[in-house]
GROMACS .gro file of N, CA and C in nm:
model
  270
    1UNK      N    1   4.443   2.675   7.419
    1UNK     CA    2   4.361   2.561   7.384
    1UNK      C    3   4.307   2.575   7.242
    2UNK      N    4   4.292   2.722   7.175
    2UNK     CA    5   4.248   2.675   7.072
    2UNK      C    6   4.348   2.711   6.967
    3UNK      N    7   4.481   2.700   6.990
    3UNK     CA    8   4.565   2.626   6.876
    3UNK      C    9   4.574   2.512   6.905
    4UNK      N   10   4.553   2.427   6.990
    4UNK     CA   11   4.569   2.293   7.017
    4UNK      C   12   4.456   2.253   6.925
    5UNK      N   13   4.324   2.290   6.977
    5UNK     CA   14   4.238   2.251   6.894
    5UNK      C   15   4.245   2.243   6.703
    6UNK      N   16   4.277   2.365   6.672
    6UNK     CA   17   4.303   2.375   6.521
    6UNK      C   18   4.397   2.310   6.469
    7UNK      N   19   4.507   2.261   6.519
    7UNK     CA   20   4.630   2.173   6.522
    7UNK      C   21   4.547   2.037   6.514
    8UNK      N   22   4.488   1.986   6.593
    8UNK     CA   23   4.465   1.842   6.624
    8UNK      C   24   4.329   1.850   6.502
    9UNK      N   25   4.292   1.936   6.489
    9UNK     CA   26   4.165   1.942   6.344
    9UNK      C   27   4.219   1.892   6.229
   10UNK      N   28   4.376   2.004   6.199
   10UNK     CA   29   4.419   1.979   6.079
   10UNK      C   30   4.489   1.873   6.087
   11UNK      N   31   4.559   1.752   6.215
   11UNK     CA   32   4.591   1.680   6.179
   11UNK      C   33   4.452   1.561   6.177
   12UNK      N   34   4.408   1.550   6.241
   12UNK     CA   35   4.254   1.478   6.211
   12UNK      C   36   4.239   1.443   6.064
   13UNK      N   37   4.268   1.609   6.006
   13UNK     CA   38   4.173   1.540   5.881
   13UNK      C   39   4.331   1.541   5.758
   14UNK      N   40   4.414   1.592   5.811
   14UNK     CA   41   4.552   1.496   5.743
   14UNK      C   42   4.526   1.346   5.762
   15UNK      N   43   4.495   1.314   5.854
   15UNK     CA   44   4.536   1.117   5.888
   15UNK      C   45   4.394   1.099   5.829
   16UNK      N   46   4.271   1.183   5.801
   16UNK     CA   47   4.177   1.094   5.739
   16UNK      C   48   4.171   1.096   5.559
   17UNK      N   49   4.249   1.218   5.506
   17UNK     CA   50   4.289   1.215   5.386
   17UNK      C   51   4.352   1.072   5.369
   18UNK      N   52   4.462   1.063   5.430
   18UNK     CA   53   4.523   0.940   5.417
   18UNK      C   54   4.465   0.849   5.377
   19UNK      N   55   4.405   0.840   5.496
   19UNK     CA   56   4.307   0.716   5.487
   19UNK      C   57   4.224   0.693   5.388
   20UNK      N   58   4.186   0.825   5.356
   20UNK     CA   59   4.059   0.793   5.226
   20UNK      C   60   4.177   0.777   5.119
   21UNK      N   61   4.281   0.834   5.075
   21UNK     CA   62   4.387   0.800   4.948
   21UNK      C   63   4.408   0.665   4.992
   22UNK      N   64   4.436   0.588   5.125
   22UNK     CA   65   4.553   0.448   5.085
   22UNK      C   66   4.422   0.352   5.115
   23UNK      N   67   4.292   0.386   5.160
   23UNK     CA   68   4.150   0.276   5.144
   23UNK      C   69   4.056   0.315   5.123
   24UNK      N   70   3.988   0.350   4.965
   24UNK     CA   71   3.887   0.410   4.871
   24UNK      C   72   3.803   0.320   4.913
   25UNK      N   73   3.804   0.200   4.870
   25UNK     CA   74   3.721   0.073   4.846
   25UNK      C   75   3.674   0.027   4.972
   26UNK      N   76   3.725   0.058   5.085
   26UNK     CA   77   3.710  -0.002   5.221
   26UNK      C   78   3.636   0.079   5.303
   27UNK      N   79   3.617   0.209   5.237
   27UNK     CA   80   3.553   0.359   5.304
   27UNK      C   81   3.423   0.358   5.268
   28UNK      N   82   3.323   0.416   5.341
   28UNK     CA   83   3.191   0.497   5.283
   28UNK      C   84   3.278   0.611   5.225
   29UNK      N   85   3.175   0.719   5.205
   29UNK     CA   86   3.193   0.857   5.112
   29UNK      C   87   3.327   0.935   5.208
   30UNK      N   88   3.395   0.999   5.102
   30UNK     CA   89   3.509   1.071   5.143
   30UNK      C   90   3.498   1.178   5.213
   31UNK      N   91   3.332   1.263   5.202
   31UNK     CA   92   3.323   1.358   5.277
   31UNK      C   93   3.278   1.312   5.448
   32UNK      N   94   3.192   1.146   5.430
   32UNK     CA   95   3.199   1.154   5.543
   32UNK      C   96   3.362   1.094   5.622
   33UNK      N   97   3.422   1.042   5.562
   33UNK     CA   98   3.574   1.021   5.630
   33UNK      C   99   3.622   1.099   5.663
   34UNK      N  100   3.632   1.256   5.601
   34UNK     CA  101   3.706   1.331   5.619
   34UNK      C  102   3.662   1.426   5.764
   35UNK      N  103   3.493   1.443   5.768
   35UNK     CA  104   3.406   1.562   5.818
   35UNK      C  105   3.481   1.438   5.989
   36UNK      N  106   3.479   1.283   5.988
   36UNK     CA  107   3.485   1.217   6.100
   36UNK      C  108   3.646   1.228   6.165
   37UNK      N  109   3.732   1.210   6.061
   37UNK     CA  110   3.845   1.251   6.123
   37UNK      C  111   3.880   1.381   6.210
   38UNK      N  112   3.835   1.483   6.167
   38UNK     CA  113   3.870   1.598   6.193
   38UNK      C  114   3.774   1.658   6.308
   39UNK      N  115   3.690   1.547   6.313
   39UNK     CA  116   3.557   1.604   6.438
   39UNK      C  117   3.631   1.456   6.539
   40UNK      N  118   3.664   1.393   6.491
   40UNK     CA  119   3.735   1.285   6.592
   40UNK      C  120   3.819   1.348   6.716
   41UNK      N  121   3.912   1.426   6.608
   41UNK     CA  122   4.062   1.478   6.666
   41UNK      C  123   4.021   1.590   6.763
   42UNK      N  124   3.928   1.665   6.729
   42UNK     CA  125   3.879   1.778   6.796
   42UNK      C  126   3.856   1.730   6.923
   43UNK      N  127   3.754   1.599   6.933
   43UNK     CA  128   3.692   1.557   7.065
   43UNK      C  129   3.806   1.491   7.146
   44UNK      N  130   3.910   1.434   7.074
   44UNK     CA  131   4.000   1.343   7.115
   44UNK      C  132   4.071   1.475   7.207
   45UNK      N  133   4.126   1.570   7.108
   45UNK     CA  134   4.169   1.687   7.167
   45UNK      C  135   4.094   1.707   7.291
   46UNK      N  136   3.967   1.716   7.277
   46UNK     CA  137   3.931   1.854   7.412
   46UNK      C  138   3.892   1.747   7.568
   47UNK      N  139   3.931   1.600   7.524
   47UNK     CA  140   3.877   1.471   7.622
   47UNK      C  141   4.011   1.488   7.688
   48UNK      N  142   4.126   1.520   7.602
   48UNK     CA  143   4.269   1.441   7.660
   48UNK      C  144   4.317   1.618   7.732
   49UNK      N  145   4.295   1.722   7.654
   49UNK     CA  146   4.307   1.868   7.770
   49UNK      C  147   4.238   1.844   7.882
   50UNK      N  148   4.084   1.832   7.888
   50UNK     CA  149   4.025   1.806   8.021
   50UNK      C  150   4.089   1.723   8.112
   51UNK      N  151   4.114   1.606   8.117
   51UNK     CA  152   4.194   1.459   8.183
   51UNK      C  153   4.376   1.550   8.236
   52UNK      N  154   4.409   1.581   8.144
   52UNK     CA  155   4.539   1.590   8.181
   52UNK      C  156   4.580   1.784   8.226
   53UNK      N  157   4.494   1.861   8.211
   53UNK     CA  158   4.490   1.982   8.203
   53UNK      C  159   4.585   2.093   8.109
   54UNK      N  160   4.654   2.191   8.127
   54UNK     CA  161   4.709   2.273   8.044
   54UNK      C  162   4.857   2.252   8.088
   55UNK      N  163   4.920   2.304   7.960
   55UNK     CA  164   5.102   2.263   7.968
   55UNK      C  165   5.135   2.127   7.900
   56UNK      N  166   4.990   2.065   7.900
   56UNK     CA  167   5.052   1.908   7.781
   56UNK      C  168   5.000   1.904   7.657
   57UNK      N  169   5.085   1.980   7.549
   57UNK     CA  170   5.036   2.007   7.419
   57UNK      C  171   5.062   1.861   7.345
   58UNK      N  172   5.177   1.811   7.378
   58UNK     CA  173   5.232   1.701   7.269
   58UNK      C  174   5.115   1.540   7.343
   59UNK      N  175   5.068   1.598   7.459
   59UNK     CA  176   4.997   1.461   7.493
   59UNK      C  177   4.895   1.495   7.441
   60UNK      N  178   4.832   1.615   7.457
   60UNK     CA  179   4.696   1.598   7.384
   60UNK      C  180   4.662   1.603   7.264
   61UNK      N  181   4.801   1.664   7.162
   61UNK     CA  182   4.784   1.626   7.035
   61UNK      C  183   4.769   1.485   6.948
   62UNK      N  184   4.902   1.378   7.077
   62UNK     CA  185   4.843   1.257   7.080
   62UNK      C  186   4.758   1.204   7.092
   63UNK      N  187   4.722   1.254   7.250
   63UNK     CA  188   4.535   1.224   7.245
   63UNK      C  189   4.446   1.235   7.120
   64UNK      N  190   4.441   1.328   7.069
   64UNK     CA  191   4.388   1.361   6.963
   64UNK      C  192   4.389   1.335   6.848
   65UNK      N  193   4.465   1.227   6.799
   65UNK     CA  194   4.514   1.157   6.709
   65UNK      C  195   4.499   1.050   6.710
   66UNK      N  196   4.490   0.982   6.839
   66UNK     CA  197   4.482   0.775   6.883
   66UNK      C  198   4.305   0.830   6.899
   67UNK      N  199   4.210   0.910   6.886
   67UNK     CA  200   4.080   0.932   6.895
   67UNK      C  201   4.042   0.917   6.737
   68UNK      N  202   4.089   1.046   6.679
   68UNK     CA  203   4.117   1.006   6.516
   68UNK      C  204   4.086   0.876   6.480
   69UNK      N  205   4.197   0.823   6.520
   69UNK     CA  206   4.201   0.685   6.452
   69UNK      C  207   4.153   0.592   6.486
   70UNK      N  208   4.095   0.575   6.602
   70UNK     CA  209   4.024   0.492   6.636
   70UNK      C  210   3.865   0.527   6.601
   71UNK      N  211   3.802   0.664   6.586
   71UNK     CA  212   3.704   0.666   6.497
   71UNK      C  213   3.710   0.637   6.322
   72UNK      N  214   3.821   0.617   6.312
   72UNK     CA  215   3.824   0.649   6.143
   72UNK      C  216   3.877   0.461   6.130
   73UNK      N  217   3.887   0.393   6.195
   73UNK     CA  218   3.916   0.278   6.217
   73UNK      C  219   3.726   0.144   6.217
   74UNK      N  220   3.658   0.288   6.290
   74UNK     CA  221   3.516   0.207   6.289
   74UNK      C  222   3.491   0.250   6.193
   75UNK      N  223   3.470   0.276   6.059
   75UNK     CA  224   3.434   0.303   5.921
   75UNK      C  225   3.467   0.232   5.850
   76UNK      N  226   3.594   0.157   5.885
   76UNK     CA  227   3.640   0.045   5.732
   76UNK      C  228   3.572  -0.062   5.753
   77UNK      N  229   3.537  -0.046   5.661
   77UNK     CA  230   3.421  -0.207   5.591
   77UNK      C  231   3.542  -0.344   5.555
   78UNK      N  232   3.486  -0.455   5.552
   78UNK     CA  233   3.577  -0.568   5.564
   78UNK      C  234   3.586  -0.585   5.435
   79UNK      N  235   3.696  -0.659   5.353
   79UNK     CA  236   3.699  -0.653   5.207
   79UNK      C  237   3.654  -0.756   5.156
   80UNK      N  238   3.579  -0.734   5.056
   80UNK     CA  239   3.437  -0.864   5.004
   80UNK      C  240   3.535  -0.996   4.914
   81UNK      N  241   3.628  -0.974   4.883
   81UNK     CA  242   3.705  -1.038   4.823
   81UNK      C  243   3.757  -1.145   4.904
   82UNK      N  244   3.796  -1.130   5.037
   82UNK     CA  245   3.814  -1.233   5.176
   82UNK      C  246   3.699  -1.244   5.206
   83UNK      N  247   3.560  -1.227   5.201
   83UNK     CA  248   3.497  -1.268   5.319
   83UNK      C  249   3.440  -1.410   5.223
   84UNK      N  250   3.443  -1.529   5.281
   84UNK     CA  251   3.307  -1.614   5.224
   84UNK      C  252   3.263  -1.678   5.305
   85UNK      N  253   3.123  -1.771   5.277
   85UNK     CA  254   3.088  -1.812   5.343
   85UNK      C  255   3.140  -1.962   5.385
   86UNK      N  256   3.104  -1.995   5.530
   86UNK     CA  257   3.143  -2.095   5.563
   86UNK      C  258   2.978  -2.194   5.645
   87UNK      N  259   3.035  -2.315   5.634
   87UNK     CA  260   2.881  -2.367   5.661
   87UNK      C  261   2.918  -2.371   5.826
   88UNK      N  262   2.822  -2.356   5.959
   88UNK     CA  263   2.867  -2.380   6.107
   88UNK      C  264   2.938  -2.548   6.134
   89UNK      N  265   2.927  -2.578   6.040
   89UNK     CA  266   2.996  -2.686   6.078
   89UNK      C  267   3.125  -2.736   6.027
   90UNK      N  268   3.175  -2.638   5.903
   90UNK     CA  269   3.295  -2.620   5.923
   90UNK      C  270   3.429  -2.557   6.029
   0.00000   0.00000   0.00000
């Protein structure tokens, strides 16, 4: 379990590098993107070992990755350039 864990860390905060390189502008601070990915993957990790137990490395690395991203998914801010206003009665 805890190469699973260190595995699903370093990919955590691989997919949140990403994220902070391909959406700067759409992110808060890079340290917190990065510190959330990698604490994502961990929990994603140790939710999807508990549920499914030992012998499923490639599911819980998945697990641990669709957690990732779905925390690193609630951080992007909407882009100010699309948003305007509309009156309710349009």
């Amino acid at each position: 379990m805890i190469l699973e864990a260190l595995g699903s860390a370093l990919l955590g905060l691989a997919l949140a590098w990403a994220t902070a390189h391909r959406l700067p502008h759409r992110l808060p601070a890079r340290n917190l993107v990065l510190s959330t990915g990698s604490a994502g993957a961990v929990i994603g990790s140790f939710v999807t070992h508990m549920a499914l137990g030992a012998g499923h490395a490639p599911a819980t690395i998945a697990g641990a990755v669709a957690v990732s991203a779905a925390l690193l998914s609630l951080l992007i801010r909407p882009d100010r350039g699309r948003m305007r206003r509309r009156s309710a009665t349009a």
